[in-house]
Short mmCIF file of C-alpha atoms in Angstrom, two decimals:
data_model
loop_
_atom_site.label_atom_id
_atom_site.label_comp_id
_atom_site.label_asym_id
_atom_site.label_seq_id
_atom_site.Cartn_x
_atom_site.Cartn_y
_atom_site.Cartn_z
CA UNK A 13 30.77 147.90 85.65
CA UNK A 14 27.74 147.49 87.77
CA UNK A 15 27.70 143.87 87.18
CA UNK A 16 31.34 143.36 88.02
CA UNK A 17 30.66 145.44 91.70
CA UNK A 18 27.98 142.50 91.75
CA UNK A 19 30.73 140.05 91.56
CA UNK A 20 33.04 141.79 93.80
CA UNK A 21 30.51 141.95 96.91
CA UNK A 22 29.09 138.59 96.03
CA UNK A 23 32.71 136.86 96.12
CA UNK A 24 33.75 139.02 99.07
CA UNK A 25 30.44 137.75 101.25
CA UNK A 26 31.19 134.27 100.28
CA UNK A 27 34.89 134.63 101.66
CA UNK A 28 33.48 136.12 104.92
CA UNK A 29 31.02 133.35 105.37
CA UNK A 30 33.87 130.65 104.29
CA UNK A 31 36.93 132.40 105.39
CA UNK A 32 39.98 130.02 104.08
CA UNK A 33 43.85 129.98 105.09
CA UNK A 34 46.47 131.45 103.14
CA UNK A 35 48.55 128.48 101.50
CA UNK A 36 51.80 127.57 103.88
CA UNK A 37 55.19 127.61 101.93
CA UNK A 38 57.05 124.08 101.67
CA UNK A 39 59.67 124.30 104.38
CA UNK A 40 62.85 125.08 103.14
CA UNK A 41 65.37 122.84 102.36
CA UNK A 42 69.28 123.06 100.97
CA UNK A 43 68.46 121.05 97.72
CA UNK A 44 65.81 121.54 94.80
CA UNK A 45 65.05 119.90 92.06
CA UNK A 46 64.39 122.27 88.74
CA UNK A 47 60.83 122.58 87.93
CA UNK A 48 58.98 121.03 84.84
CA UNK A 49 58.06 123.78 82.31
CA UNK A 50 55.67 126.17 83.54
CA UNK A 51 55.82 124.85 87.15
CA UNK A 52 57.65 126.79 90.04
CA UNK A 53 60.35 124.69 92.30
CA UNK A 54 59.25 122.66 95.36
CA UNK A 55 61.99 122.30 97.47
CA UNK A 56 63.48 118.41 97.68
CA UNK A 57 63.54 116.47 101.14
CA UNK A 58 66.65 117.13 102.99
CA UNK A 59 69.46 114.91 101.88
CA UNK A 60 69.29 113.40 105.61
CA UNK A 61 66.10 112.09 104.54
CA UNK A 62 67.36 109.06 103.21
CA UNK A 63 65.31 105.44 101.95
CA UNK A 64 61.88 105.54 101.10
CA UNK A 65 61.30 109.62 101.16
CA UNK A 66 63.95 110.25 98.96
CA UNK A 67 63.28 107.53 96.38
CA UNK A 68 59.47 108.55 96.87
CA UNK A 69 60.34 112.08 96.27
CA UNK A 70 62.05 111.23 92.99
CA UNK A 71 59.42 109.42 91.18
CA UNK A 72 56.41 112.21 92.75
CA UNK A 73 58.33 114.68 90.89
CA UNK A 74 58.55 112.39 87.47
CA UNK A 75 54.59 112.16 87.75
CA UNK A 76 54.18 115.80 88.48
CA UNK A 77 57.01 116.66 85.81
CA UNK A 78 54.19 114.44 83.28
CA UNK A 79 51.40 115.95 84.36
CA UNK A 80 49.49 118.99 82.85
CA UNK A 81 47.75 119.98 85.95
CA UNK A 82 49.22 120.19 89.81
CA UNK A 83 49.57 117.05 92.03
CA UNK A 84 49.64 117.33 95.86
CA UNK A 85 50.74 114.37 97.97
CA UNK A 86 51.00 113.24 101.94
CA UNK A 87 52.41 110.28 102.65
CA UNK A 88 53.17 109.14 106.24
CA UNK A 89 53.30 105.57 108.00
CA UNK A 90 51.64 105.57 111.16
CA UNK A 91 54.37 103.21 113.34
CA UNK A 92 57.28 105.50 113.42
CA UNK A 93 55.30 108.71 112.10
CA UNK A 94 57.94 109.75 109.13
CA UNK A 95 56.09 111.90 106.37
CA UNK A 96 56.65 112.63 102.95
CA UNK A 97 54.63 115.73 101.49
CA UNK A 98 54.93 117.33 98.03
CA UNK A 99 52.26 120.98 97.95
CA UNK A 100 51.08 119.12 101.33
CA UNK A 101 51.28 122.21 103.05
CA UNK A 102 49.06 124.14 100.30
CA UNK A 103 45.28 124.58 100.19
CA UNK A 104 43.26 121.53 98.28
CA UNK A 105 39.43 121.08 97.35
CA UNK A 106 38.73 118.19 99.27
CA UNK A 107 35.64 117.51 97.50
CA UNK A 108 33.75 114.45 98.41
CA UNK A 109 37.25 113.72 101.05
CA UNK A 110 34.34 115.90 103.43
CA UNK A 111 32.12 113.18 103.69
CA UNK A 112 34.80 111.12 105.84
CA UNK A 113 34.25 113.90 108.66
CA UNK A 114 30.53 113.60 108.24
CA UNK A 115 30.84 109.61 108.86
CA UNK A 116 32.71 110.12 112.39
CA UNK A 117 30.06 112.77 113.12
CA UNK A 118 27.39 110.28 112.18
CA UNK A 119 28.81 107.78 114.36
CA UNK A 120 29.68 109.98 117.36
CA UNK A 121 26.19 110.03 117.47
CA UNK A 122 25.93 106.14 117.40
CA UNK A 123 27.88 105.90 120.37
CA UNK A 124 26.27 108.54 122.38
CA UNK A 125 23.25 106.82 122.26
CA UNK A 126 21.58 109.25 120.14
CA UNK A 127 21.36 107.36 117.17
CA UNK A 128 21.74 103.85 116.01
CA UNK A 129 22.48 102.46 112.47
CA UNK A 130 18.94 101.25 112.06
CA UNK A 131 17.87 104.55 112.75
CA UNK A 132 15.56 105.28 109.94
CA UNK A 133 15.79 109.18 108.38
CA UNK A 134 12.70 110.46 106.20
CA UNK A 135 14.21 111.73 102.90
CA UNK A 136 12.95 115.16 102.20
CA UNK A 137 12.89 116.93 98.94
CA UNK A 138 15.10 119.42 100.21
CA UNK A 139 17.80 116.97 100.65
CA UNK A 140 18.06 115.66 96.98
CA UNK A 141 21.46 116.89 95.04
CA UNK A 142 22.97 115.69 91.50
CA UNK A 143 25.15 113.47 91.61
CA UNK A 144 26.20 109.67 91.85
CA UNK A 145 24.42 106.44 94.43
CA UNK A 146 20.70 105.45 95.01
CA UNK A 147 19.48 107.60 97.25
CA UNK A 148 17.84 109.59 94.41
CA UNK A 149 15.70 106.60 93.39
CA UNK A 150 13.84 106.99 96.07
CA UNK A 151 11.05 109.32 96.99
CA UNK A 152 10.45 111.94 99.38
CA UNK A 153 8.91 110.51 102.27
CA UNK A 154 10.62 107.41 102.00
CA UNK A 155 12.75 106.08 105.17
CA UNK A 156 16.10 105.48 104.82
CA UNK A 157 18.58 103.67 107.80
CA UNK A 158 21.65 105.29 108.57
CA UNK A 159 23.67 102.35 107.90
CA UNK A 160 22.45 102.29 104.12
CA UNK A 161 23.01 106.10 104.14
CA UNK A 162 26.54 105.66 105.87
CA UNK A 163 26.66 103.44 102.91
CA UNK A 164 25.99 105.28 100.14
CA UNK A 165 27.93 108.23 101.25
CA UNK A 166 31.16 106.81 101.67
CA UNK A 167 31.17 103.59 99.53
CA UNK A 168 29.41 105.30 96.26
CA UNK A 169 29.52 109.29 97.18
CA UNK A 170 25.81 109.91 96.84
CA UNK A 171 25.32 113.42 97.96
CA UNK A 172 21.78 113.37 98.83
CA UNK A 173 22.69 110.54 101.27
CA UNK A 174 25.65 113.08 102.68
CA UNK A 175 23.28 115.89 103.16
CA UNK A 176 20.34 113.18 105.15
CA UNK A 177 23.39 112.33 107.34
CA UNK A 178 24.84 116.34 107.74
CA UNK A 179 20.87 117.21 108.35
CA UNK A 180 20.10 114.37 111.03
CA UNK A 181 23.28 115.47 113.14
CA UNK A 182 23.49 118.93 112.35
CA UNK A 183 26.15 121.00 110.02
CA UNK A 184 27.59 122.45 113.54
CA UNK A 185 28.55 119.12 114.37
CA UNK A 186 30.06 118.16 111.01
CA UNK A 187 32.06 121.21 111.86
CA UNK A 188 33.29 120.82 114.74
CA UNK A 189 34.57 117.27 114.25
CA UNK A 190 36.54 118.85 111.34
CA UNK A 191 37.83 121.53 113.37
CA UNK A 192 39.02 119.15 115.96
CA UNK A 193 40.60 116.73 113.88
CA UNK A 194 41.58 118.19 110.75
CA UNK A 195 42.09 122.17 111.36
CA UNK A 196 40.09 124.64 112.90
CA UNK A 197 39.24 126.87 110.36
CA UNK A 198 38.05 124.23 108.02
CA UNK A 199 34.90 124.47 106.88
CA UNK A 200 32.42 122.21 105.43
CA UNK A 201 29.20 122.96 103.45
CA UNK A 202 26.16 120.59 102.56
CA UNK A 203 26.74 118.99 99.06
CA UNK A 204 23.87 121.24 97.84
CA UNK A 205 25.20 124.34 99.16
CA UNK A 206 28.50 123.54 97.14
CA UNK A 207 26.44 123.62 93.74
CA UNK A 208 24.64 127.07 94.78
CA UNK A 209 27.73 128.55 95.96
CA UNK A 210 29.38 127.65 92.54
CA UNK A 211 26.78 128.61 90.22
CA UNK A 212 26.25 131.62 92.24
CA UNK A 213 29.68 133.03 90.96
CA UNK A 214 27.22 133.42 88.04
CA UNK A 215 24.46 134.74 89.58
CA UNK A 216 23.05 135.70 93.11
CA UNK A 217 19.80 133.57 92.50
CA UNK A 218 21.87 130.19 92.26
CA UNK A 219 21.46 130.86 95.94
CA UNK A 220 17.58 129.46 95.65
CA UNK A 221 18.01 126.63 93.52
CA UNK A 222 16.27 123.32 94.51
CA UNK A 223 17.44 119.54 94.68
CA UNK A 224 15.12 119.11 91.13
CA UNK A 225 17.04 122.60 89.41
CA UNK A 226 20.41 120.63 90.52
CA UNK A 227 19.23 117.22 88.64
CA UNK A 228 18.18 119.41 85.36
CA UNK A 229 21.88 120.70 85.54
CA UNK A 230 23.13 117.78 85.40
CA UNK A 231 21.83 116.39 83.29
CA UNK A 232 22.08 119.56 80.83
CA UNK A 233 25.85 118.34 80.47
CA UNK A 234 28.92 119.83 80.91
CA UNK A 235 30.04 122.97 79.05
CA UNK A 236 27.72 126.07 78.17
CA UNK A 237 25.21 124.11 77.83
CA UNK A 238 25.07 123.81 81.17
CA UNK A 239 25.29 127.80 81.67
CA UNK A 240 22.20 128.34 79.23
CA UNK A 241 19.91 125.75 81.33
CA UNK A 242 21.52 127.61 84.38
CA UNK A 243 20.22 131.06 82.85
CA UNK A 244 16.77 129.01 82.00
CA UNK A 245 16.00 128.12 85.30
CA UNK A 246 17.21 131.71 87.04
CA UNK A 247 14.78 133.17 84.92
CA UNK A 248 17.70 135.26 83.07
CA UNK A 249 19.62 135.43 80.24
CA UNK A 250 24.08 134.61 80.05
CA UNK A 251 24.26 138.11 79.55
CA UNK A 252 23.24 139.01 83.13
CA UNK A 253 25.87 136.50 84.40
CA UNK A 254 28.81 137.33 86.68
CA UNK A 255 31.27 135.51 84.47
CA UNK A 256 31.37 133.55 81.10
CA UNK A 257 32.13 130.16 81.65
CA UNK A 258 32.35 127.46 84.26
CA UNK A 259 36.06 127.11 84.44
CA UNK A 260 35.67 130.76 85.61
CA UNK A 261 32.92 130.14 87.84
CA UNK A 262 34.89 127.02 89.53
CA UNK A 263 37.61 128.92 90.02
CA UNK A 264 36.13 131.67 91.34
CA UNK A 265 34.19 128.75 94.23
CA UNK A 266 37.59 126.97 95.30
CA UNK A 267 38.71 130.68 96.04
CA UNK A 268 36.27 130.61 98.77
CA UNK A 269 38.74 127.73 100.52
CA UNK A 270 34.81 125.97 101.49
CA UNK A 271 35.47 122.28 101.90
CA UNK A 272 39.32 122.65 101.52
CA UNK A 273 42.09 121.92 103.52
CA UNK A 274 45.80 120.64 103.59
CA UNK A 275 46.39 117.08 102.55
CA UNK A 276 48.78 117.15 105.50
CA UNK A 277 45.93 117.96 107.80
CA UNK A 278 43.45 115.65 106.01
CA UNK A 279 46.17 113.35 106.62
CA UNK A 280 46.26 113.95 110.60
CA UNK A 281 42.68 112.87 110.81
CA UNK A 282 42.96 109.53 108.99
CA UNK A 283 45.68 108.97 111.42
CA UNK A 284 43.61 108.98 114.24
CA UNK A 285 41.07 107.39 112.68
CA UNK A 286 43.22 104.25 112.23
CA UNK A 287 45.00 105.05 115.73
CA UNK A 288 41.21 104.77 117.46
CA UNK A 289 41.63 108.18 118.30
CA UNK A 290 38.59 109.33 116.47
CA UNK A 291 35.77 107.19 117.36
CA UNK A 292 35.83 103.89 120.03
CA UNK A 293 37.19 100.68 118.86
CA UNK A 294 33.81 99.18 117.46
CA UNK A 295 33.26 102.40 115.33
CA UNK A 296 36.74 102.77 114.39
CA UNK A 297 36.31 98.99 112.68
CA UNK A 298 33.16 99.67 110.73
CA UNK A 299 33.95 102.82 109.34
CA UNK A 300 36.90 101.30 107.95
CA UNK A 301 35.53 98.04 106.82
CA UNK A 302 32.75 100.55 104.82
CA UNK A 303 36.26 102.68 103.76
CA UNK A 304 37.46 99.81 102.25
CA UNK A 305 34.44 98.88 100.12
CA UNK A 306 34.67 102.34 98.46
CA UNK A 307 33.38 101.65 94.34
CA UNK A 308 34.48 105.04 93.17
CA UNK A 309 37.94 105.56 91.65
CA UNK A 310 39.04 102.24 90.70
CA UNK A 311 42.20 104.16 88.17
CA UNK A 312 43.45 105.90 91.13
CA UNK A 313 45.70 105.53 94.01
CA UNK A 314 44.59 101.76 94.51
CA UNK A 315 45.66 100.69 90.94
CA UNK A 316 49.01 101.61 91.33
CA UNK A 317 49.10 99.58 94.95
CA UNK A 318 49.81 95.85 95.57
CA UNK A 319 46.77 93.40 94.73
CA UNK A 320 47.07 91.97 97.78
CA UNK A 321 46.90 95.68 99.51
CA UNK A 322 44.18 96.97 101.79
CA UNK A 323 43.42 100.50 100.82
CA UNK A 324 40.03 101.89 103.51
CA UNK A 325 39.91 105.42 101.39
CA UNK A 326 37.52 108.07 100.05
CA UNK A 327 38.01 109.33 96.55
CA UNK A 328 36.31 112.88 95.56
CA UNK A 329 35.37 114.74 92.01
CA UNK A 330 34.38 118.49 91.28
CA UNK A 331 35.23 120.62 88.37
CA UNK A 332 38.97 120.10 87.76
CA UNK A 333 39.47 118.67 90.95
CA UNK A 334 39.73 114.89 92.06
CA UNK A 335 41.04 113.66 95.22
CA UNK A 336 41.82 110.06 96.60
CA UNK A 337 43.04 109.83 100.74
CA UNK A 338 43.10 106.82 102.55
CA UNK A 339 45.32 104.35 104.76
CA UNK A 340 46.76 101.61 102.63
CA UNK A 341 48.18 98.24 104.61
CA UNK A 342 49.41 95.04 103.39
CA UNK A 343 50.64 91.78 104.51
CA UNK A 344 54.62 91.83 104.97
CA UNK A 345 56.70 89.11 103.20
CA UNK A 346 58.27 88.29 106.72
CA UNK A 347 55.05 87.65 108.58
CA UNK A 348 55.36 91.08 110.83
CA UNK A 349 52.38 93.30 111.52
CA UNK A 350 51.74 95.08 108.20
CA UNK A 351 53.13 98.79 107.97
CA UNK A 352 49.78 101.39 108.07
CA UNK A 353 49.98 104.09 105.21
CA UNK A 354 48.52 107.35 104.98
CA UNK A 355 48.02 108.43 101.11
CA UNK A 356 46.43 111.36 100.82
CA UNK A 357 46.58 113.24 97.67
CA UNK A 358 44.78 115.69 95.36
CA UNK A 359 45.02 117.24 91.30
CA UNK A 360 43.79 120.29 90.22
CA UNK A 361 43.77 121.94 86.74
CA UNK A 362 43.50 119.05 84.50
CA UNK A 363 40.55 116.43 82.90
CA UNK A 364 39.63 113.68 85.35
CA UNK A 365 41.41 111.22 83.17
CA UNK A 366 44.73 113.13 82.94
CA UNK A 367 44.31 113.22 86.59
CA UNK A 368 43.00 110.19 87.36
CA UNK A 369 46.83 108.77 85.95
CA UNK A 370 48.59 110.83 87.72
CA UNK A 371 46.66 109.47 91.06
CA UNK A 372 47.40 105.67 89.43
CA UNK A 373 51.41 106.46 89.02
CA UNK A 374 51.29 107.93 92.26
CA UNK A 375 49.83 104.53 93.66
CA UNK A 376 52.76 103.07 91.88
CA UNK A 377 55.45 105.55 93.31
CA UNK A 378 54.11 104.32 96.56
CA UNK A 379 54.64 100.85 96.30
CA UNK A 380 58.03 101.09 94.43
CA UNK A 381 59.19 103.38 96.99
CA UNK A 382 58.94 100.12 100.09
CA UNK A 383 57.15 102.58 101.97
CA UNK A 384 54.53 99.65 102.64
CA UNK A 385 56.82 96.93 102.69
CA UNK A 386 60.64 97.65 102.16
CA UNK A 387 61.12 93.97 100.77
CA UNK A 388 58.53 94.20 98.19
CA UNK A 389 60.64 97.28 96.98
CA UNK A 390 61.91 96.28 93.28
CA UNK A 391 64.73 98.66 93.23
CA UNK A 392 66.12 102.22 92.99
CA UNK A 393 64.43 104.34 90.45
CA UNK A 394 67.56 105.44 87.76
CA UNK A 395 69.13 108.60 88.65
#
């Protein structure tokens, strides 16, 4: 009993300090489409919304139907502004999707004046965080430029380069570009602070563990083997812990609503992003171009798009959660100005393979819809 009043204060200071939105219902429409097994109804378009929503809407709901887990789309092209969203309007982890706030922070500074990208940033021990790039080849002390950490962050998702970039402009910063161009109650956490906040749904003392404690996690493995080298390095035993496992502890994290938002929101700032309405013209362009590059989650949306099809996106990967948002162009049959995309989507509840195919079909769904280009559309799905 004592331990679960633990919990309960614990969880309930972590909402206070990371207070999240309650999910906003679907809007209602006349028509719905029954729900796969298990899975409540999401109301369908309105029958008004005729062409590339509708036959989009179709084939989301055959990859949703297929999937074990929950899929979450946004979809809107950025000349006339029409939007397709199924669970848009709900919360989402946004994972590593964070870091593209943290880039236009980064380069806010750039073109203030206050930084350049050859600006070199001494990597300290307290930045260092599990997880994928090159960053963590290095030692502390070493000096890093903010181009190769810009780098890093977006194009692989190396964490400890995040946290450099959050630490050399500040977290308040981070913050407020989020607030101002995704939703103001968003809130976004260093990459380490999203490992102690997890494993401190186990226990309290996750809240001191270091960059090295982190590494030793990970490379523990996944499971409860993980929990017993967490125990190790608290200095306890799993008895003492909050809860059992780390599906609970996960869970228990993404409650918090830290680092989450609506796709439909994420969505509004990779509008402006590719509108110029987020950073000048010159910044706009090389965030972008580094967008583009991205390494990480090849079997997602861009598998299912065109060869030929730009796709300047960030992809993101916790616990049961992956993520892929981005705006996806390509070059039109008839020679017009190619059609800008926003795909922003996220799964929850599944492996990262079962979602990583769901995220692939999607990228299909999308380009058999002719929401990029209506003459590369192949034709109707069967009714």
């Amino acid at each position: 009993m004592l331990r679960r009043l633990h919990y309960v204060i614990f969880a309930a200071a972590l909402a206070l300090a990371w207070p999240g939105r309650p999910a906003v219902a679907q809007t209602p429409t006349p028509a719905a489409t029954a729900p796969a097994a298990g899975k409540p109804a999401i109301k369908s378009p309105p029958a008004a919304d005729a062409g590339w929503r509708a036959d989009l809407d179709h084939r989301i709901r055959a990859v949703d139907a297929r999937f074990s887990g929950e899929l979450g789309v946004h979809v809107q092209r950025l000349d006339d502004g029409a939007q397709y969203g199924f669970r848009a309007n709900e919360i989402w982890y946004l994972a590593s999707g964070v870091k593209v706030p943290i880039a236009i922070a980064v380069l806010r500074e750039v073109e203030q004046g206050w930084l350049t990208l050859d600006t070199q940033v001494t990597l300290l021990g307290s930045d260092i965080v599990d997880g994928a790039g090159r960053t963590n080849a290095h030692r502390a002390g070493d000096r890093l430029t903010v181009a190769w950490l810009l780098d890093q962050m977006i194009v692989y998702s190396d964490n400890t380069a995040s946290d450099m970039l959050i630490r050399t402009v500040g977290l308040g910063q981070v913050n407020r570009v989020a607030a101002e161009l995704i939703a103001r109650d968003v809130r976004i956490t260093t990459l380490a602070d999203v490992r102690r906040l997890a494993y401190g749904m186990f226990h309290p003392g996750a809240a001191g563990l270091r960059g090295q404690d982190m590494l030793a996690l990970q490379r523990a493995g996944a499971g409860q083997a993980r929990v017993r080298r967490l125990a190790q390095l608290l200095g306890v035993t799993t008895d003492d812990f909050l809860l059992p496992d780390l599906d609970s502890a996960f869970e228990s994290y993404y409650a918090t609503h830290a680092n989450s938002g609506t796709l439909r929101d994420f969505g509004r700032m990779l509008a402006a992003l590719q509108a110029g309405e987020a950073l000048e013209p010159e910044s706009t362009r090389y965030l972008l171009d580094v967008m583009a590059r991205v390494q990480t989650g090849k079997q997602r949306i861009r598998a299912g798009l065109p060869a030929d099809a730009r796709f300047a996106h960030k992809t993101g990967t916790q616990y049961r959660r992956i993520c892929d948002a981005g705006i996806a162009s390509l070059p039109t049959r008839d020679g017009s100005a190619p059609v800008h995309v926003v795909i922003a989507a996220c799964a929850r509840g599944a492996s990262t393979a079962a979602s990583e195919r769901a995220m692939r079909e999607l990228g299909a769904a999308v380009t058999a819809s002719g929401v990029l280009d209506p003459s590369r559309r192949p034709h109707s799905p069967t009714r």
